PDB file of C-alpha atoms in Angstrom:
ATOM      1  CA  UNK A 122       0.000   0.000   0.000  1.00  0.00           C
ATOM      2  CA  UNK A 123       1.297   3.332  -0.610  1.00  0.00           C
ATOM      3  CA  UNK A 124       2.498   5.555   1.919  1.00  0.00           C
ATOM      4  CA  UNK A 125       2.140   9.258   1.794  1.00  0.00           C
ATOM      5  CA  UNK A 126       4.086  11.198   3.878  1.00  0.00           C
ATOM      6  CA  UNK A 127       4.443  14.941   5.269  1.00  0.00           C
ATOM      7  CA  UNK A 128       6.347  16.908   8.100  1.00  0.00           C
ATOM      8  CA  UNK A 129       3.570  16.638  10.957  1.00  0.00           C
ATOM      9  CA  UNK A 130       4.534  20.068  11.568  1.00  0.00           C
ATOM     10  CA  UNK A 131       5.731  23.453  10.644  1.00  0.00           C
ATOM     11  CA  UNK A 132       6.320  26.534  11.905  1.00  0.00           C
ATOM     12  CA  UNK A 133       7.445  29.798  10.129  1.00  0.00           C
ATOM     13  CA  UNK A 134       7.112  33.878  10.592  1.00  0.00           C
ATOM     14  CA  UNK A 135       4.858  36.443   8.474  1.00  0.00           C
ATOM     15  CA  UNK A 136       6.744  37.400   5.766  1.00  0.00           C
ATOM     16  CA  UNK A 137       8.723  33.767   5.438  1.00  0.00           C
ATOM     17  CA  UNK A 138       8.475  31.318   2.686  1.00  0.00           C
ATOM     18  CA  UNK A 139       7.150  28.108   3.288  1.00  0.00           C
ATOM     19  CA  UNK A 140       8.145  24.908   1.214  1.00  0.00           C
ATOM     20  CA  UNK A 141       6.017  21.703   2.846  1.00  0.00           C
ATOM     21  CA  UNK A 142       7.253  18.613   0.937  1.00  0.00           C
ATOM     22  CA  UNK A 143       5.550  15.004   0.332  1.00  0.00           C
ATOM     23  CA  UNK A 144       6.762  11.829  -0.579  1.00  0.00           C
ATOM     24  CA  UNK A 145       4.800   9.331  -2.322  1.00  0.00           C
ATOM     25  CA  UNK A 146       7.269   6.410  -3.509  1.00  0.00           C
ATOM     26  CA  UNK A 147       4.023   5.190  -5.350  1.00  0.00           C
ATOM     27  CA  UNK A 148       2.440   7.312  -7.394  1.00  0.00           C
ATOM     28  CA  UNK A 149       0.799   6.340 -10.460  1.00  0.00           C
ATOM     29  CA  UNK A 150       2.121   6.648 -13.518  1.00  0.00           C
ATOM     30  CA  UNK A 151      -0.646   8.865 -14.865  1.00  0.00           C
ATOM     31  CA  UNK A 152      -1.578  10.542 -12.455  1.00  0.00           C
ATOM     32  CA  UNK A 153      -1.639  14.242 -10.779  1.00  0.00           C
ATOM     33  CA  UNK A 154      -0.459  15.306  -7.520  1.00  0.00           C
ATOM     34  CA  UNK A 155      -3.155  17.867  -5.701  1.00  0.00           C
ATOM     35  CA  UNK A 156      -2.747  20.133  -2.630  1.00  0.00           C
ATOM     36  CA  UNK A 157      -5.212  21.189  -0.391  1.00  0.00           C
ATOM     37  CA  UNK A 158      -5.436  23.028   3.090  1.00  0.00           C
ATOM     38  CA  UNK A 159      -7.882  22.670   5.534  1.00  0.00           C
ATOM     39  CA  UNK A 160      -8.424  25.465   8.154  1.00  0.00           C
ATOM     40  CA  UNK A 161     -10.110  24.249  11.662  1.00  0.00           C
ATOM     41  CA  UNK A 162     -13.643  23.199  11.590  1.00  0.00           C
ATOM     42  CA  UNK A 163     -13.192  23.386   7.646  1.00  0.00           C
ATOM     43  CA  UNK A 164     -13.308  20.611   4.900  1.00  0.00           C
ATOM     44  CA  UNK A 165     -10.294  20.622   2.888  1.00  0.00           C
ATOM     45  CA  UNK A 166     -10.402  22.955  -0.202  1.00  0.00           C
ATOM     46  CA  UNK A 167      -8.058  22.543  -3.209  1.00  0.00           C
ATOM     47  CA  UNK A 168      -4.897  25.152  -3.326  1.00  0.00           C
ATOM     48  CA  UNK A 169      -3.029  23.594  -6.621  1.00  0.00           C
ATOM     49  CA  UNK A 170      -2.439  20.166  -8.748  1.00  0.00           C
ATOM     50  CA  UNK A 171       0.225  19.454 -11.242  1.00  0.00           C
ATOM     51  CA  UNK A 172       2.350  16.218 -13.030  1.00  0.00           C
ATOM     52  CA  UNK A 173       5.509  17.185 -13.221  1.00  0.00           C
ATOM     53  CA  UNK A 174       7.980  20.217 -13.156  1.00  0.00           C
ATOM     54  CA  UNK A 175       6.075  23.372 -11.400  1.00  0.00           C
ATOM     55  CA  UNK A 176       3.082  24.480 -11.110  1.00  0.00           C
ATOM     56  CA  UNK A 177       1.912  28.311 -10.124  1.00  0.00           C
ATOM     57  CA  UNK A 178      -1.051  30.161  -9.705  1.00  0.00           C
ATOM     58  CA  UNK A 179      -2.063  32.993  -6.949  1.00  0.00           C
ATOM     59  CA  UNK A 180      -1.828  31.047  -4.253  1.00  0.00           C
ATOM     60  CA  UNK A 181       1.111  28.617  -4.406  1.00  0.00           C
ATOM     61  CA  UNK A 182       3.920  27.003  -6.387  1.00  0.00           C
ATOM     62  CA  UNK A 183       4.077  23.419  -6.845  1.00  0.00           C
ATOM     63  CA  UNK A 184       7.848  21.412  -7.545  1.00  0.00           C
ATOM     64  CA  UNK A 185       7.552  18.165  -8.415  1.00  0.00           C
ATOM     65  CA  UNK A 186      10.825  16.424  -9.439  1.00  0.00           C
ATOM     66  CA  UNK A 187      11.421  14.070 -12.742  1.00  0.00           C
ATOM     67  CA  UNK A 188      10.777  10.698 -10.852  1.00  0.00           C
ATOM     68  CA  UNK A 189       7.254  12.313  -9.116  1.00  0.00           C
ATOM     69  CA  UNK A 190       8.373  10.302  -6.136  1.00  0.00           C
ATOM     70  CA  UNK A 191       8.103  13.327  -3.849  1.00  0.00           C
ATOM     71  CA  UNK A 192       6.157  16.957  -4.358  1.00  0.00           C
ATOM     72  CA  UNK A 193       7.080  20.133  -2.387  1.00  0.00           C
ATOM     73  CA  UNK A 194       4.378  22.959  -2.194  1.00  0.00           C
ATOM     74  CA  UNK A 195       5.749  26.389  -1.684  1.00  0.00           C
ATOM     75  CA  UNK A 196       3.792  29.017  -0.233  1.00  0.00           C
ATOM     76  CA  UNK A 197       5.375  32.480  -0.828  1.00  0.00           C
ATOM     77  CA  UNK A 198       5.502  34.962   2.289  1.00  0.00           C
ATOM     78  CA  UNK A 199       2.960  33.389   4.616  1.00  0.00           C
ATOM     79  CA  UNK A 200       0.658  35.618   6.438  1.00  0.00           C
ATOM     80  CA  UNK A 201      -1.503  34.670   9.757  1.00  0.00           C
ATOM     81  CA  UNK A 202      -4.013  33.429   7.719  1.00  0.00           C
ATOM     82  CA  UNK A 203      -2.121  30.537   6.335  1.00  0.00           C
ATOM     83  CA  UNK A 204      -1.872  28.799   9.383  1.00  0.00           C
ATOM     84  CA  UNK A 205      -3.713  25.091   8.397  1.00  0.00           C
ATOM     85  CA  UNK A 206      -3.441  21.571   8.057  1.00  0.00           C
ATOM     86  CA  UNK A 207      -2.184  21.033   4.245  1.00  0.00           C
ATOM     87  CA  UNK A 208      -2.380  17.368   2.826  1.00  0.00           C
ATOM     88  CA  UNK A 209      -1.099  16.042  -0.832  1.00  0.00           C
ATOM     89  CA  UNK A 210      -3.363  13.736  -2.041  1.00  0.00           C
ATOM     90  CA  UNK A 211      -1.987  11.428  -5.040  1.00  0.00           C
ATOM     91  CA  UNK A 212      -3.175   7.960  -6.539  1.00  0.00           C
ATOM     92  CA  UNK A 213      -0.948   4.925  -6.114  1.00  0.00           C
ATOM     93  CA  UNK A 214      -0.207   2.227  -8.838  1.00  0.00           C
ATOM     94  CA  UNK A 215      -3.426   0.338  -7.691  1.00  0.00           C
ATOM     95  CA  UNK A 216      -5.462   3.330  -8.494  1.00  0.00           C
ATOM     96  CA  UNK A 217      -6.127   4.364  -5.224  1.00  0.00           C
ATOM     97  CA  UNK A 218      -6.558   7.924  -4.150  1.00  0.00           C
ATOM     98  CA  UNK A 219      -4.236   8.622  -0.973  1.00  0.00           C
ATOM     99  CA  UNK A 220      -4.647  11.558   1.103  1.00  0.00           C
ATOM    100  CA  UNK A 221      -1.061  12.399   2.952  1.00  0.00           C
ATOM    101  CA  UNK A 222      -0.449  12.485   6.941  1.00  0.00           C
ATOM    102  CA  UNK A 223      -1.180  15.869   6.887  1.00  0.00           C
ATOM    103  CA  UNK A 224       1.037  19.093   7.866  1.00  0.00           C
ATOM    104  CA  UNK A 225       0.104  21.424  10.420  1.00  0.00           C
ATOM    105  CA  UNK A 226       1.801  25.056   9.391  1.00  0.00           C
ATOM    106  CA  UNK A 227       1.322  27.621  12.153  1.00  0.00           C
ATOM    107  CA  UNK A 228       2.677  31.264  10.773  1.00  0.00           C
ATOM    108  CA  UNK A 229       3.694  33.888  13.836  1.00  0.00           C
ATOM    109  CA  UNK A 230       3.441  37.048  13.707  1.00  0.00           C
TER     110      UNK A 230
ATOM    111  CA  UNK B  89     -25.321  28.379  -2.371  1.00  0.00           C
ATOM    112  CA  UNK B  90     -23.339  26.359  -0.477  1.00  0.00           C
ATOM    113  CA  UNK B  91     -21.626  23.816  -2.776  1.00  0.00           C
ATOM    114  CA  UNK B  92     -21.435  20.796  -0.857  1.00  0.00           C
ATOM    115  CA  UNK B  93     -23.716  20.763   2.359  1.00  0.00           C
ATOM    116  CA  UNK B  94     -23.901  18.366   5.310  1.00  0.00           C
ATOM    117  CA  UNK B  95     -26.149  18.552   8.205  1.00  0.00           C
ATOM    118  CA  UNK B  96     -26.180  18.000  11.177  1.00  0.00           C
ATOM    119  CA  UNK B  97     -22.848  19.929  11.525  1.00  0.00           C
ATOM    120  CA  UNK B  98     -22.840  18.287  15.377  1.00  0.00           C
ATOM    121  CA  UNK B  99     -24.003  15.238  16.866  1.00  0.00           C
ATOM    122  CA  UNK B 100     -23.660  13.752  20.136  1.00  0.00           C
ATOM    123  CA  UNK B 101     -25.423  10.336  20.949  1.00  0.00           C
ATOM    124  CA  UNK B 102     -24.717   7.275  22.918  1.00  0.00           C
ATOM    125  CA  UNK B 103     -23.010   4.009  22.248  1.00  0.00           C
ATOM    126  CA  UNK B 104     -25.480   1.712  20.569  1.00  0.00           C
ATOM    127  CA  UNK B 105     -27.689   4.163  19.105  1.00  0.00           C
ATOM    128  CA  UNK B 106     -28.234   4.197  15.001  1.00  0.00           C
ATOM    129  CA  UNK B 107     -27.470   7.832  13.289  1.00  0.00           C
ATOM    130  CA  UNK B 108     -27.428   9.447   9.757  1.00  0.00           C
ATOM    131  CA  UNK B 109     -25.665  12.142   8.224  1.00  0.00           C
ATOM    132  CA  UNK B 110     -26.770  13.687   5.205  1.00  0.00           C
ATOM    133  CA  UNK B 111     -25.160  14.960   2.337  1.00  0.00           C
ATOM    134  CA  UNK B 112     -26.338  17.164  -0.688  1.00  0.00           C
ATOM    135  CA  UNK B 113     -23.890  19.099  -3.542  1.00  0.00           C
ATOM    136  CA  UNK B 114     -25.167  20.935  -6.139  1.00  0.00           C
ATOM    137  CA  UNK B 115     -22.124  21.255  -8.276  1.00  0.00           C
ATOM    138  CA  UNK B 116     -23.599  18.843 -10.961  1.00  0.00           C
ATOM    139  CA  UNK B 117     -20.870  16.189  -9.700  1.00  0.00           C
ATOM    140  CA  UNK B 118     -21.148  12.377 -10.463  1.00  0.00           C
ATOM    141  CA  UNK B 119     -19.078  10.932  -7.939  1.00  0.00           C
ATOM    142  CA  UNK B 120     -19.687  11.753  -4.127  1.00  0.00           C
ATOM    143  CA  UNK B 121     -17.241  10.489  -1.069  1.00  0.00           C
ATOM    144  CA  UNK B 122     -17.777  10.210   2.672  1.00  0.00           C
ATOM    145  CA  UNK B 123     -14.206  10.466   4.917  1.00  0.00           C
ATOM    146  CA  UNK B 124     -13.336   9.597   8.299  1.00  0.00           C
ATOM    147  CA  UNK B 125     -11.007  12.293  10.314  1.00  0.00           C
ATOM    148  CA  UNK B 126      -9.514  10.981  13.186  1.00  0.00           C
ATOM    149  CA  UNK B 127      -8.142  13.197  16.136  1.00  0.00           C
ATOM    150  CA  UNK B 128      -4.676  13.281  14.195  1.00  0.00           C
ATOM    151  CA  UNK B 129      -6.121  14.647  11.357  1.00  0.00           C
ATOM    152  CA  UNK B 130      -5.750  11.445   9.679  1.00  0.00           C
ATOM    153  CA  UNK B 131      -7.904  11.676   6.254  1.00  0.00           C
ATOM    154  CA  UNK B 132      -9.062   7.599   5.319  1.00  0.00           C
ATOM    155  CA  UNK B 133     -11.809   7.728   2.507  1.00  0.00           C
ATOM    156  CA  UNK B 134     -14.743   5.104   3.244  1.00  0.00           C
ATOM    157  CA  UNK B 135     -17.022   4.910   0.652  1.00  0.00           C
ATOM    158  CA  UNK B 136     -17.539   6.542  -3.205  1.00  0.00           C
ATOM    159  CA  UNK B 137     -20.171   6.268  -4.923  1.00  0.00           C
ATOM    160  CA  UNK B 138     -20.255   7.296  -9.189  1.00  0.00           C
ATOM    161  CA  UNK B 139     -23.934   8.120 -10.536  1.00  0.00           C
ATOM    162  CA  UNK B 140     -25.661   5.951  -7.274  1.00  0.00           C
ATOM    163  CA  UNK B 141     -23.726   2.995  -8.169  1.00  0.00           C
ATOM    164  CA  UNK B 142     -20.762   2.187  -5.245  1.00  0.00           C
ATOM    165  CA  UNK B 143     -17.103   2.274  -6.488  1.00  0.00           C
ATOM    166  CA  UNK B 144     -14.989   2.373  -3.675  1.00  0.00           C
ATOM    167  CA  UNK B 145     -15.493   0.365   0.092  1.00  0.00           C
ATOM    168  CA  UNK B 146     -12.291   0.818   1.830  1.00  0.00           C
ATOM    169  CA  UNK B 147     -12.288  -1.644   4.818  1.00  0.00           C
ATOM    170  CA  UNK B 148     -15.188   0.000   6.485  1.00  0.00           C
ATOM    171  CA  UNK B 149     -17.022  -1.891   9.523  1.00  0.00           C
ATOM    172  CA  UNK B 150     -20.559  -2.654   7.883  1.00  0.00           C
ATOM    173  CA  UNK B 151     -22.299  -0.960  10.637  1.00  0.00           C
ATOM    174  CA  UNK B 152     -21.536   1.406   8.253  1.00  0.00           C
ATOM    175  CA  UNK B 153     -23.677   1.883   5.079  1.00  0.00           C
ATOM    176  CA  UNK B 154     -23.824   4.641   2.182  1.00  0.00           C
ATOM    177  CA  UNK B 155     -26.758   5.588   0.662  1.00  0.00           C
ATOM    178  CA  UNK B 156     -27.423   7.845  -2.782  1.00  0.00           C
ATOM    179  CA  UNK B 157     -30.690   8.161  -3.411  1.00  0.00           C
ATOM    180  CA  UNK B 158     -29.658  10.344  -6.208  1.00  0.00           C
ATOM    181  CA  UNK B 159     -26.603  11.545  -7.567  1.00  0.00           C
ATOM    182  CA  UNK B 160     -26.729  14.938  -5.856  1.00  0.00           C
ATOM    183  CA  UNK B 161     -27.074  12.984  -2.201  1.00  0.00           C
ATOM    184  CA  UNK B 162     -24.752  10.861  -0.351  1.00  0.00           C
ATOM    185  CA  UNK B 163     -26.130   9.868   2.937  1.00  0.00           C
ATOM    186  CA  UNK B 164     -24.280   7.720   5.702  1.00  0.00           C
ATOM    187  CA  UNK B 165     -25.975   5.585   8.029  1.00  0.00           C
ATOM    188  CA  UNK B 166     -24.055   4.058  11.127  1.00  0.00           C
ATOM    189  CA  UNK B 167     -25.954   1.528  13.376  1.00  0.00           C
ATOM    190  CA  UNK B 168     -24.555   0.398  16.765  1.00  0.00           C
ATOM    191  CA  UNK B 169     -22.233   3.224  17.375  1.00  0.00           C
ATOM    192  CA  UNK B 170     -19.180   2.652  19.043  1.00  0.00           C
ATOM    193  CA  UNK B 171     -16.812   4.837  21.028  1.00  0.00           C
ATOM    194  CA  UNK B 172     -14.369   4.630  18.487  1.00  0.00           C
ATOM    195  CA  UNK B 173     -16.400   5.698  15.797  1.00  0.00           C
ATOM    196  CA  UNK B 174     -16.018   9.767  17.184  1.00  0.00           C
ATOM    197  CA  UNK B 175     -14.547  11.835  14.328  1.00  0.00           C
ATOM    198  CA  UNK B 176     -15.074  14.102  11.992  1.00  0.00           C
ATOM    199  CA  UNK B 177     -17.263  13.027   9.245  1.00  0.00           C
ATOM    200  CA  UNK B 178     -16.478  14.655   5.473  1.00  0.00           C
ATOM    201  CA  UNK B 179     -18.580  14.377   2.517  1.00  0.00           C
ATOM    202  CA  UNK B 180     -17.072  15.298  -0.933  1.00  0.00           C
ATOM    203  CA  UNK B 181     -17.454  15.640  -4.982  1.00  0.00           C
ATOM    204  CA  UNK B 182     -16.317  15.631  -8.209  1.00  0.00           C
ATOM    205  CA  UNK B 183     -16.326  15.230 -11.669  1.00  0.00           C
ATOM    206  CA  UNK B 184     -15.383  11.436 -12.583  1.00  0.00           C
ATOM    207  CA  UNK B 185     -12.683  12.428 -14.493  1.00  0.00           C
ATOM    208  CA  UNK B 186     -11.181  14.159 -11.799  1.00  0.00           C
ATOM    209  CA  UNK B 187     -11.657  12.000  -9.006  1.00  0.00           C
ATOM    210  CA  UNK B 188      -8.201  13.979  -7.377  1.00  0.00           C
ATOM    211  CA  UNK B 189     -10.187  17.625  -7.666  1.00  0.00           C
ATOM    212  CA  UNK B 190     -12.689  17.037  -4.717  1.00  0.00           C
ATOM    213  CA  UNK B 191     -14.893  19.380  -3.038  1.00  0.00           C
ATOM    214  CA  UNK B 192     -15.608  18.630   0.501  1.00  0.00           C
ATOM    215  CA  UNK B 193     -18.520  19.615   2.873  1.00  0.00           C
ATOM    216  CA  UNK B 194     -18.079  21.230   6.475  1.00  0.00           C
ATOM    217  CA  UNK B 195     -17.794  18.286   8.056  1.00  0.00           C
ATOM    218  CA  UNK B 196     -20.075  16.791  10.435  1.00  0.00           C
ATOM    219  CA  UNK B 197     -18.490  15.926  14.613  1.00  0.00           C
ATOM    220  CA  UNK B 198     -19.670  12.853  16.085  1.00  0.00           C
ATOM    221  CA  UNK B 199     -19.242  12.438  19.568  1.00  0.00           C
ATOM    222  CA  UNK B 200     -20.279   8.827  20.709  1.00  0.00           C
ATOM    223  CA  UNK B 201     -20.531   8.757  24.851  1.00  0.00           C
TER     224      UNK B 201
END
């Protein structure tokens, strides 16, 4: 069975980037790798996907190196706000969708 | 217009007793999930259901059972509940043919006593 794996925790300043990374030694061939954060007493809401190389939009970057065995999100200068849970969720080579062990982020001020 | 609802938000009930928890999305979704979050924030998916028709049964006591009436509802129905069945309860969507873009629902905390 695939195992997905975070940091249980981080902590950073305002101001500070953040890179969070995952490993997933069994990731399907074809398919994505997908962020999301969860804030407390929230569901989890999508932040950013990709396959390979980097992914950007408004919110985050996403690195995902050639063998896709591990994806790092990157959060540029964290506010307050960004303190959450964030979880990679990929699907393993028996086409099962795995959510990660989760990271908790808490951003000082 | 709340995209994926849930209700009750809270519930609190005692071992033994049988409970539901609804689920309703309105995003025009085919395929519909219930999760189990532990107290370490765990995430395990239980059940997912495609257009009524059950896809995925993770290894789910079957005190435990799903129900779509339709594929805008996903209700979960747990008999006998156990002490070890408090969590947080998630209900999600998507398209089919993005089963990795999901949308969940508030979540719904059961508290067995």
């Amino acid at each position: 069975l695939a195992k997905t794996t975070q940091p249980i925790s981080m902590d950073s300043y305002e101001g500070q980037e953040v890179n969070i990374t995952c490993s997933h030694n069994n990731i399907a061939t074809n398919d994505y790798i997908t962020w999301y954060q969860q804030f407390p007493s929230q569901g989890p809401r999508f932040i950013i996907q990709g396959y390979k190389t980097k992914v950007t939009n408004e919110v985050a970057s996403l690195f995902i190196p050639a063998d896709r065995k591990s994806s790092t999100l990157s959060l540029p200068r964290v506010s307050l706000s960004d303190t959450a849970v964030y979880y990679c969720l990929v699907g393993d080579d028996t086409d099962k969708l795995i959510f990660g062990t989760g990271t908790r982020l808490q951003v000082f001020p | 217009d709340t995209a994926v609802s849930q209700t009750p938000k809270y519930l609190v009930t005692q071992m033994g007793n049988d409970k539901s928890i609804k689920c309703e999305q309105n995003l025009g979704h085919d395929t519909m999930y219930w999760y189990k979050q532990d107290s370490k924030k765990f995430l395990k998916i239980m059940f997912s259901y495609n257009n009524k028709e059950l896809i995925i049964n993770e290894t789910v006591p079957n005190r435990f059972s799903p129900k779509s009436p339709d594929k805008a509802h996903l209700n979960l129905h747990i008999n006998s509940l156990e002490l070890g069945d408090s969590a947080v309860y998630f209900c999600a969507s998507s398209q089919s043919g993005s089963p990795d873009t999901q949308y969940f629902g508030p979540g719904t905390r059961l508290t067995v006593l």
